[in-house]
XYZ file of N, CA and C in Angstrom:
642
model
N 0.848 -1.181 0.000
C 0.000 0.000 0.000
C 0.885 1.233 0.000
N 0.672 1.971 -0.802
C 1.399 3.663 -0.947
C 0.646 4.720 -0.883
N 1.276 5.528 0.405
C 0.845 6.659 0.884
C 1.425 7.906 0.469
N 0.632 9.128 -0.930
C 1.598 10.126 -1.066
C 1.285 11.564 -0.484
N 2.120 11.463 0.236
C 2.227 12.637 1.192
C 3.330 13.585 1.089
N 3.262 14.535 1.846
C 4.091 15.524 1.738
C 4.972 15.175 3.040
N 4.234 14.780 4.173
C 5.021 14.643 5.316
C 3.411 13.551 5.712
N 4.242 12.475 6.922
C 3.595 11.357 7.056
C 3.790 10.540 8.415
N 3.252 10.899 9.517
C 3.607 10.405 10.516
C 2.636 9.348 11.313
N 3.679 8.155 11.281
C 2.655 6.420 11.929
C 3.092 6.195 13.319
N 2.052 6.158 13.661
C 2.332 5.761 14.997
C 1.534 4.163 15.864
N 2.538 3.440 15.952
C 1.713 2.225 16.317
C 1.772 1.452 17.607
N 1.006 1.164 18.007
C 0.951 0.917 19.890
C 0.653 -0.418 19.979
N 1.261 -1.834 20.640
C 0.386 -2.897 20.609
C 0.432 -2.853 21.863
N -0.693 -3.041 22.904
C -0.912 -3.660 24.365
C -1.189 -4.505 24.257
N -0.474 -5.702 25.068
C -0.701 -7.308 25.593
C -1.152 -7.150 27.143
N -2.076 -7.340 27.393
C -2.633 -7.415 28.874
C -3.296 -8.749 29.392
N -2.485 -9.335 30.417
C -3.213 -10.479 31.080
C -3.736 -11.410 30.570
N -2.385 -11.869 29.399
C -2.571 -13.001 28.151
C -1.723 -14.198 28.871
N -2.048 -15.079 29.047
C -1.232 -16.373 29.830
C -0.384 -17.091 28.617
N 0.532 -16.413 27.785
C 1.207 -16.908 26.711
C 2.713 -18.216 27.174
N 1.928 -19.042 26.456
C 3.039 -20.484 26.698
C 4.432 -20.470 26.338
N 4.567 -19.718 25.296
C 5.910 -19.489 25.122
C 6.068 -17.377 24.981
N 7.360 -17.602 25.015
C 8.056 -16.179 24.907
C 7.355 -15.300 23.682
N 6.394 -14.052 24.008
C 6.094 -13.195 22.966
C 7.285 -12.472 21.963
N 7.183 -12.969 20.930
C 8.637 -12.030 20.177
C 7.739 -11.224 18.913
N 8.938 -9.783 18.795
C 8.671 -9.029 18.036
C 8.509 -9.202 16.841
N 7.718 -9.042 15.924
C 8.307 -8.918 14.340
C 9.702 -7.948 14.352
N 10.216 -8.142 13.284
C 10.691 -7.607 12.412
C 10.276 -6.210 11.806
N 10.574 -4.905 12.300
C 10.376 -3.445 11.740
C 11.128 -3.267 10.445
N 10.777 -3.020 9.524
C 11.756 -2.484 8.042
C 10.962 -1.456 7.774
N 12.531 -0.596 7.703
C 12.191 1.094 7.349
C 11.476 1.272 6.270
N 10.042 1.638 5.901
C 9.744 2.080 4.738
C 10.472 2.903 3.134
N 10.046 2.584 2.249
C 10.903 2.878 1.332
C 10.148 4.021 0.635
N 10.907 5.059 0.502
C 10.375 6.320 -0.059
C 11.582 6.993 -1.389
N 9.915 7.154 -2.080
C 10.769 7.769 -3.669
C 10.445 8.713 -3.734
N 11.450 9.500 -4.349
C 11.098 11.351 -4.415
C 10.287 11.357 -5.862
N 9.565 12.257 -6.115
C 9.144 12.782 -7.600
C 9.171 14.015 -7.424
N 9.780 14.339 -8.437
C 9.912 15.588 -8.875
C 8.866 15.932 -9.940
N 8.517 17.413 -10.073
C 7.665 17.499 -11.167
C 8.909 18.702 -11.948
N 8.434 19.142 -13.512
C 9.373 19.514 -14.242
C 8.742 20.923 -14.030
N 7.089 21.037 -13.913
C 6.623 22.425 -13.095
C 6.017 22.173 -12.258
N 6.006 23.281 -11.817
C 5.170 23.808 -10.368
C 3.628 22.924 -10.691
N 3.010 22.103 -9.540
C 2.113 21.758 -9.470
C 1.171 22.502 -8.069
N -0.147 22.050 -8.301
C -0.537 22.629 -6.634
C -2.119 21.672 -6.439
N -1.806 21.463 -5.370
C -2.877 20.447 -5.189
C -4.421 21.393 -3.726
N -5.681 21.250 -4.647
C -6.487 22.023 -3.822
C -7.286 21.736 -3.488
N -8.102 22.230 -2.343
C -9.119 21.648 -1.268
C -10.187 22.497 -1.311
N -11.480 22.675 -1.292
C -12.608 23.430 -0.348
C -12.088 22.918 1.314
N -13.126 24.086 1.743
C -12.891 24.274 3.548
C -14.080 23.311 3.775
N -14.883 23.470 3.074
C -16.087 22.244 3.697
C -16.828 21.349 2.707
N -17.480 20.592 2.986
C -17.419 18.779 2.363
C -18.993 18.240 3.442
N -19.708 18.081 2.593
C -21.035 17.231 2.426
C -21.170 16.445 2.374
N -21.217 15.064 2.820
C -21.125 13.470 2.235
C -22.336 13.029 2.941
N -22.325 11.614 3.088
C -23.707 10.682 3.168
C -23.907 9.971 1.605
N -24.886 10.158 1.739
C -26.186 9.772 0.738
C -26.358 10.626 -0.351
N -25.286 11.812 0.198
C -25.959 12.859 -0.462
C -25.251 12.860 -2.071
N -26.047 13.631 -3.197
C -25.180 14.062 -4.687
C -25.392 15.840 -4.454
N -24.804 16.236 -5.265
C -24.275 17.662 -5.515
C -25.900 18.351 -5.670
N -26.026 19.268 -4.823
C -27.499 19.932 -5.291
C -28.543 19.174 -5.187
N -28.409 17.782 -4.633
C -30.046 16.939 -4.083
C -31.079 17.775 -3.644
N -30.740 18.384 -2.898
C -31.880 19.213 -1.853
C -32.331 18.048 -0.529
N -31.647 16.893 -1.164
C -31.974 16.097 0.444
C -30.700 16.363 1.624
N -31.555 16.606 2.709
C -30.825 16.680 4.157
C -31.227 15.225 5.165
N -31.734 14.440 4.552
C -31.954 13.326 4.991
C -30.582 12.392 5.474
N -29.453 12.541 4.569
C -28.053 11.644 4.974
C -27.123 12.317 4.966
N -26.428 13.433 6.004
C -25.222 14.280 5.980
C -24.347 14.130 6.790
N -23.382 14.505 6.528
C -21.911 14.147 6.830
C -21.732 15.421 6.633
N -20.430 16.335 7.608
C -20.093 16.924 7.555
C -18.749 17.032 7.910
N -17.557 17.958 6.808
C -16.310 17.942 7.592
C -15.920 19.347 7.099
N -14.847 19.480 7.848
C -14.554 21.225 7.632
C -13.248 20.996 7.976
N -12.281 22.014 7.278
C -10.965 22.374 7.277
C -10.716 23.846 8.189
N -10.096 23.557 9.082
C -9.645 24.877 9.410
C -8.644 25.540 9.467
N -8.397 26.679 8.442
C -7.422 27.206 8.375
C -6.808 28.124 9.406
N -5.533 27.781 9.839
C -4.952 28.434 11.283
C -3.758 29.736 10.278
N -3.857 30.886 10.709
C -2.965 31.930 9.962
C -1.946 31.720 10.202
N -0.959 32.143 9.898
C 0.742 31.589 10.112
C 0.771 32.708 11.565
N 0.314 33.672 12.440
C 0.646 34.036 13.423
C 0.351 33.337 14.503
N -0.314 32.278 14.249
C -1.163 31.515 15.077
C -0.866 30.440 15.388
N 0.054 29.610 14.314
C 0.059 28.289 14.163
C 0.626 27.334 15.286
N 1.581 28.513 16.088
C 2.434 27.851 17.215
C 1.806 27.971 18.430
N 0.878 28.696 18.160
C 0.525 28.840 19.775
C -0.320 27.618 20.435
N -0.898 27.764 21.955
C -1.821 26.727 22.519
C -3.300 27.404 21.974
N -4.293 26.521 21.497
C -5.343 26.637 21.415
C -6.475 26.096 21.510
N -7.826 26.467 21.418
C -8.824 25.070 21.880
C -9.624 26.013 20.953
N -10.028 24.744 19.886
C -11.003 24.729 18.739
C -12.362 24.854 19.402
N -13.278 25.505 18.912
C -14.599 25.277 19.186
C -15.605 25.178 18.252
N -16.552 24.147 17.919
C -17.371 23.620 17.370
C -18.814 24.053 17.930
N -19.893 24.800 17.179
C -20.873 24.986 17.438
C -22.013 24.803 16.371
N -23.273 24.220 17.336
C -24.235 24.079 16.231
C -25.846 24.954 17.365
N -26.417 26.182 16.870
C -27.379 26.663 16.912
C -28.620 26.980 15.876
N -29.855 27.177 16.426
C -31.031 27.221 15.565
C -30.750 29.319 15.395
N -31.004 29.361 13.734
C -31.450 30.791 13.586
C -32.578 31.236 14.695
N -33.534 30.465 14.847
C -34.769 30.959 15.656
C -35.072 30.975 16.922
N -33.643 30.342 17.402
C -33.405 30.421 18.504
C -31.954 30.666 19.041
N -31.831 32.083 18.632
C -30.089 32.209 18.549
C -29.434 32.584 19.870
N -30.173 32.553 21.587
C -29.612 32.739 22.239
C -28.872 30.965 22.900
N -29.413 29.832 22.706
C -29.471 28.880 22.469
C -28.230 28.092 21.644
N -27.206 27.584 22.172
C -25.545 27.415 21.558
C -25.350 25.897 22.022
N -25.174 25.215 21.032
C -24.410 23.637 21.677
C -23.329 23.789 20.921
N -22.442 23.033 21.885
C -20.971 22.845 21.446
C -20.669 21.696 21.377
N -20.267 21.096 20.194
C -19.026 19.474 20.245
C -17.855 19.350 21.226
N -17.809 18.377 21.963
C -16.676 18.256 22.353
C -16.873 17.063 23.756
N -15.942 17.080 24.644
C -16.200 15.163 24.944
C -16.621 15.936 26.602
N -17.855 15.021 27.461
C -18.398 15.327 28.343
C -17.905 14.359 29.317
N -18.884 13.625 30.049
C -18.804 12.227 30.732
C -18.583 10.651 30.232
N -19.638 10.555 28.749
C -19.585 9.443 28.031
C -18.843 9.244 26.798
N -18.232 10.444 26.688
C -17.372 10.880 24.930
C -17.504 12.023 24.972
N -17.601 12.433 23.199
C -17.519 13.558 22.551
C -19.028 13.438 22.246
N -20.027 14.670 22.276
C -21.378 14.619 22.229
C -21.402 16.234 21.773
N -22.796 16.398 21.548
C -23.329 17.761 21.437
C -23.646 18.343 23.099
N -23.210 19.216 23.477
C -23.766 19.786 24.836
C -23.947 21.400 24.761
N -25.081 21.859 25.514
C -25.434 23.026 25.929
C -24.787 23.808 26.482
N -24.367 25.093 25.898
C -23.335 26.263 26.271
C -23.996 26.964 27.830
N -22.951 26.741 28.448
C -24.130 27.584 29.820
C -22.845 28.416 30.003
N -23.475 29.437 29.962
C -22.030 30.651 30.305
C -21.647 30.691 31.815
N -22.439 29.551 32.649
C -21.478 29.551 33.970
C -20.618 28.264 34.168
N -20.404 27.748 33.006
C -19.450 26.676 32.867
C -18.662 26.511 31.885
N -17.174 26.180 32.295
C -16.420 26.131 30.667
C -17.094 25.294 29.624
N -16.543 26.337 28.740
C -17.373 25.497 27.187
C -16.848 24.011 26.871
N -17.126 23.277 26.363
C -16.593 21.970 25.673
C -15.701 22.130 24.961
N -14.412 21.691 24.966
C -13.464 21.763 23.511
C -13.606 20.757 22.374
N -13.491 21.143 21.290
C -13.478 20.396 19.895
C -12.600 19.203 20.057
N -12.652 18.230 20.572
C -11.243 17.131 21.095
C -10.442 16.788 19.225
N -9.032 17.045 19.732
C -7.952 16.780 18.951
C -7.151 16.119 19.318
N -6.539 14.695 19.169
C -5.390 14.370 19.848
C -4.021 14.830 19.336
N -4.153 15.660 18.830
C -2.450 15.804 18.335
C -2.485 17.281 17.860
N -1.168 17.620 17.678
C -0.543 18.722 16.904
C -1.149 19.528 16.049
N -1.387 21.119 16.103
C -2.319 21.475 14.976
C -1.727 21.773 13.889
N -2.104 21.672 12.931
C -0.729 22.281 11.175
C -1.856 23.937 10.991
N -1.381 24.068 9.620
C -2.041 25.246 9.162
C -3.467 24.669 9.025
N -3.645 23.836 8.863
C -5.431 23.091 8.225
C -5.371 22.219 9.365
N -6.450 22.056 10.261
C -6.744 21.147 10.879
C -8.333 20.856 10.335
N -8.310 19.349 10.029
C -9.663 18.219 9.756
C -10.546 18.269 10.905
N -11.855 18.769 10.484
C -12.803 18.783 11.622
C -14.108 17.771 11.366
N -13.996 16.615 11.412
C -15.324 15.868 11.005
C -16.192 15.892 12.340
N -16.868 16.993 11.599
C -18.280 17.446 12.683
C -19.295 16.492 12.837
N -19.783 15.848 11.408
C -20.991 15.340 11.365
C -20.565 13.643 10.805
N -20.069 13.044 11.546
C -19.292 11.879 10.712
C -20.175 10.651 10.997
N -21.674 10.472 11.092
C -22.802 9.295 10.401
C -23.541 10.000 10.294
N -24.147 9.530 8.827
C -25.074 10.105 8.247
C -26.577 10.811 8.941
N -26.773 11.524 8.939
C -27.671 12.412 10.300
C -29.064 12.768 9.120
N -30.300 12.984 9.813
C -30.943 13.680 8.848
C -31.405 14.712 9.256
N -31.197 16.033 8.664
C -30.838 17.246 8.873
C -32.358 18.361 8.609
N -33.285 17.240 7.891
C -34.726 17.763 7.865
C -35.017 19.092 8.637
N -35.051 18.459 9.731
C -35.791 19.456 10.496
C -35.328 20.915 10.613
N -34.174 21.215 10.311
C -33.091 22.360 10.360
C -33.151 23.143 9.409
N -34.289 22.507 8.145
C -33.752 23.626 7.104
C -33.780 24.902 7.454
N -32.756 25.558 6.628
C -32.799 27.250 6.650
C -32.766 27.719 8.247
N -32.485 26.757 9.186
C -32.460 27.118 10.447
C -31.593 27.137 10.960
N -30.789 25.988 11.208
C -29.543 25.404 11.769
C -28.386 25.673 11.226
N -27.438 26.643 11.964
C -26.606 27.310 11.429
C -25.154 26.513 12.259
N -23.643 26.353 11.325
C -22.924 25.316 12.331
C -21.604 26.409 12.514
N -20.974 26.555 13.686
C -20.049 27.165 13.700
C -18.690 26.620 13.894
N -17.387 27.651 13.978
C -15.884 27.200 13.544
C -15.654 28.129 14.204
N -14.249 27.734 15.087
C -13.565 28.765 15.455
C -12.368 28.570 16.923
N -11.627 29.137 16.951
C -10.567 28.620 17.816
C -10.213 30.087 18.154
N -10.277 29.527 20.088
C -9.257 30.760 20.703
C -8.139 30.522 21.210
N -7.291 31.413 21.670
C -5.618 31.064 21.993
C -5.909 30.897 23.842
N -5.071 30.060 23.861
C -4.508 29.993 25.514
C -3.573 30.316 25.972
N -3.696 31.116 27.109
C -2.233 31.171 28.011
C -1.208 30.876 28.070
N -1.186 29.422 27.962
C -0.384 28.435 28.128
C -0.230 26.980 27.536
N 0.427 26.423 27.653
C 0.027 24.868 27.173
C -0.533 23.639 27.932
N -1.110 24.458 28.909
C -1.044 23.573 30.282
C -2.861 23.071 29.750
N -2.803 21.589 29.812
C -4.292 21.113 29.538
C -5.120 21.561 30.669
N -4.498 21.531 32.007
C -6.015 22.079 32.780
C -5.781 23.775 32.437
N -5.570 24.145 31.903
C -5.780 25.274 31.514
C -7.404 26.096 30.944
N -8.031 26.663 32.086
C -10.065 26.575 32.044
C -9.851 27.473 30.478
N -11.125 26.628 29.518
C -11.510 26.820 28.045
C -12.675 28.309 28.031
N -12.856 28.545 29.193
C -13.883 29.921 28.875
C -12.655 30.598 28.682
N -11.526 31.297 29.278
C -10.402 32.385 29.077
C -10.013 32.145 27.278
N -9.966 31.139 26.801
C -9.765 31.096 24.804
C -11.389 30.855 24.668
N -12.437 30.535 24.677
C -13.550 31.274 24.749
C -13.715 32.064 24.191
N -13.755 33.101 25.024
C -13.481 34.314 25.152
C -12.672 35.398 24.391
N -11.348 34.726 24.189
C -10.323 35.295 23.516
C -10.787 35.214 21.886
N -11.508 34.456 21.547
C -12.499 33.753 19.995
C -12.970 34.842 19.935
N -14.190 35.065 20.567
C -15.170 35.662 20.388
C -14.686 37.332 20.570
N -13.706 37.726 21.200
C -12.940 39.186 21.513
C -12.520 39.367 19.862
N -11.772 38.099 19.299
C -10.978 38.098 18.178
C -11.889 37.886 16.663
N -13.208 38.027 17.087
C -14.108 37.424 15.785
C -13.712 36.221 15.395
N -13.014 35.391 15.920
C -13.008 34.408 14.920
C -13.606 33.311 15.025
N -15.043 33.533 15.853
C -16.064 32.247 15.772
C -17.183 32.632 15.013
N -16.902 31.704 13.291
C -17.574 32.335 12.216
C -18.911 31.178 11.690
N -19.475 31.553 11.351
C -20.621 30.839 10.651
C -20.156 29.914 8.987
N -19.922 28.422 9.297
C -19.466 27.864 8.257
C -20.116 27.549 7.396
N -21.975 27.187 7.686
C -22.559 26.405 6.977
C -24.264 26.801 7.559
N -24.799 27.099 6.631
C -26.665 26.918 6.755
C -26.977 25.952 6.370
N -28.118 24.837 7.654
C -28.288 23.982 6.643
C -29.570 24.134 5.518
N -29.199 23.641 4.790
C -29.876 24.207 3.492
C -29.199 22.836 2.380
N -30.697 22.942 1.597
C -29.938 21.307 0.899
C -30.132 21.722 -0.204
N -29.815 23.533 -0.882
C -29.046 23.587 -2.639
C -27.946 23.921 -1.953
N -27.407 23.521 -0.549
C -25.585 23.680 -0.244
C -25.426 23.109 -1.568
N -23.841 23.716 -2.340
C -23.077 22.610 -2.821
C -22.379 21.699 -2.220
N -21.935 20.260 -2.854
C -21.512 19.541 -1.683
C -19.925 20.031 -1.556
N -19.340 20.576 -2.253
C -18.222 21.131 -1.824
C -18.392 22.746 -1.274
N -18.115 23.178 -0.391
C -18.316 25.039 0.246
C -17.274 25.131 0.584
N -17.209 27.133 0.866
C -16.155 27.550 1.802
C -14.973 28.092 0.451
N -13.863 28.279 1.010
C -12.800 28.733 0.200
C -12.211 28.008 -0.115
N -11.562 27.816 -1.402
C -11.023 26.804 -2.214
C -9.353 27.479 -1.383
N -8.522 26.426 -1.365
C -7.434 26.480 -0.909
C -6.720 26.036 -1.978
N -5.010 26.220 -2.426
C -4.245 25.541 -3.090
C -2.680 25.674 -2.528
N -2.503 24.653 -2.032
C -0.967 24.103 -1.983
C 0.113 23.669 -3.046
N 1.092 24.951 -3.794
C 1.765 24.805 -4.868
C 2.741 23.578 -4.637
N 3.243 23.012 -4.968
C 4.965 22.390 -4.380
C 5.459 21.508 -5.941
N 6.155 21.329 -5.944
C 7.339 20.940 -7.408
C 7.819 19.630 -6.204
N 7.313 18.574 -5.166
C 8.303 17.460 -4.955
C 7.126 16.377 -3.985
N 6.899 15.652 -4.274
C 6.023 14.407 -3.234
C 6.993 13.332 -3.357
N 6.760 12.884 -1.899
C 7.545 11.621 -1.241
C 6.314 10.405 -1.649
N 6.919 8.993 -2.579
C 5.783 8.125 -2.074
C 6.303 7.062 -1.056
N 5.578 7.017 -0.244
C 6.475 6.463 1.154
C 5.715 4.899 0.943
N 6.392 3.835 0.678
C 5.801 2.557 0.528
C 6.086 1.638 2.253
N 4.631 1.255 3.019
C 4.810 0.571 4.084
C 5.134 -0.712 3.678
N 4.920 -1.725 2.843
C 5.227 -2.920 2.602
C 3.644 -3.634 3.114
N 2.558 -2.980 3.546
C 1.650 -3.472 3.812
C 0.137 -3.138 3.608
């Protein structure tokens, strides 16, 4: 199987727990993946929309019956290093004092109710943010009926203090909403196209194909 990437990082964990094994567990064998450069003779650039429609759905259906939703978020290059906590929101136009946020409670990651006397929910990420971070908001097919022209979904990330995880999420909150940058990504509405948002393009003249052997 070949993965072409620009940059490509695997990470693999096996836990053995409270296996009564008869003989000695031994490792495989690790072999370094093999990677070929390509060059192009010009400049190529490879491009994205910020947001993406899937399910059931085709381009211009008008059905909200099977949606999927994912969104790209673009982080500005002043930004990219700092600590931050993404925030994910989904509210009704008709009821716009009314805010749920994505992000993980008691049982997971769920939709929960914004109460301004409690920190907000964060968008859970396990890792590192780049310039684009992948936000699959709506990832099984949902039916979105009831929302038309109502249900509006939001994007947006504030900076933190520090890097410290108990670090309380109302203070970047806050810092979002000071900074405008918790913006309105999507109405639902089913003549969406299934691609929205700003088309992005990444130029580069070189891809690695990194072959795992598996």
């Amino acid at each position: 199987m070949k993965f072409i990437k620009i940059t490509l990082t695997l990470s693999l964990s096996i836990i053995l727990q409270n296996l009564p094994l008869a003989v000695e567990a031994q490792t495989p064998p690790l072999f370094p993946p093999s990677v070929t450069e390509m060059t192009f003779s010009n400049p190529t650039k490879y491009c994205f929309y910020q947001g993406e429609l899937g399910g059931d759905r085709t381009d211009l259906s008008g059905d909200l019956k099977q949606i999927t939703l994912k969104y790209r978020l673009i982080v500005p290059p002043e930004d990219q290093d700092k600590p931050k906590n993404i925030f994910v929101a989904f509210r009704r136009y008709s009821i716009p004092d009314v805010l749920w946020l994505f992000g993980l409670k008691n049982s997971g990651p769920e939709w929960v109710q914004y109460d301004p006397k409690q920190p907000p929910v964060v968008y859970p990420i396990n890792r590192s943010y780049s310039p684009f971070t992948e936000l699959d908001i709506i990832s099984k097919p949902t039916d979105l009926t009831q929302f038309k022209l109502d249900g509006e979904v939001f994007v947006g990330y504030g900076l933190k203090a520090n890097d410290n995880a108990a670090t309380s999420s109302t203070d970047s909150f806050q810092e979002m909403i000071e900074h405008k940058r918790f913006k309105r990504i999507w109405l639902v509405d089913g003549s969406s196209p299934k691609l929205f948002g700003t088309l992005f393009c990444i130029p580069f003249t070189t891809l690695n194909a990194i072959d795992y052997g598996f």
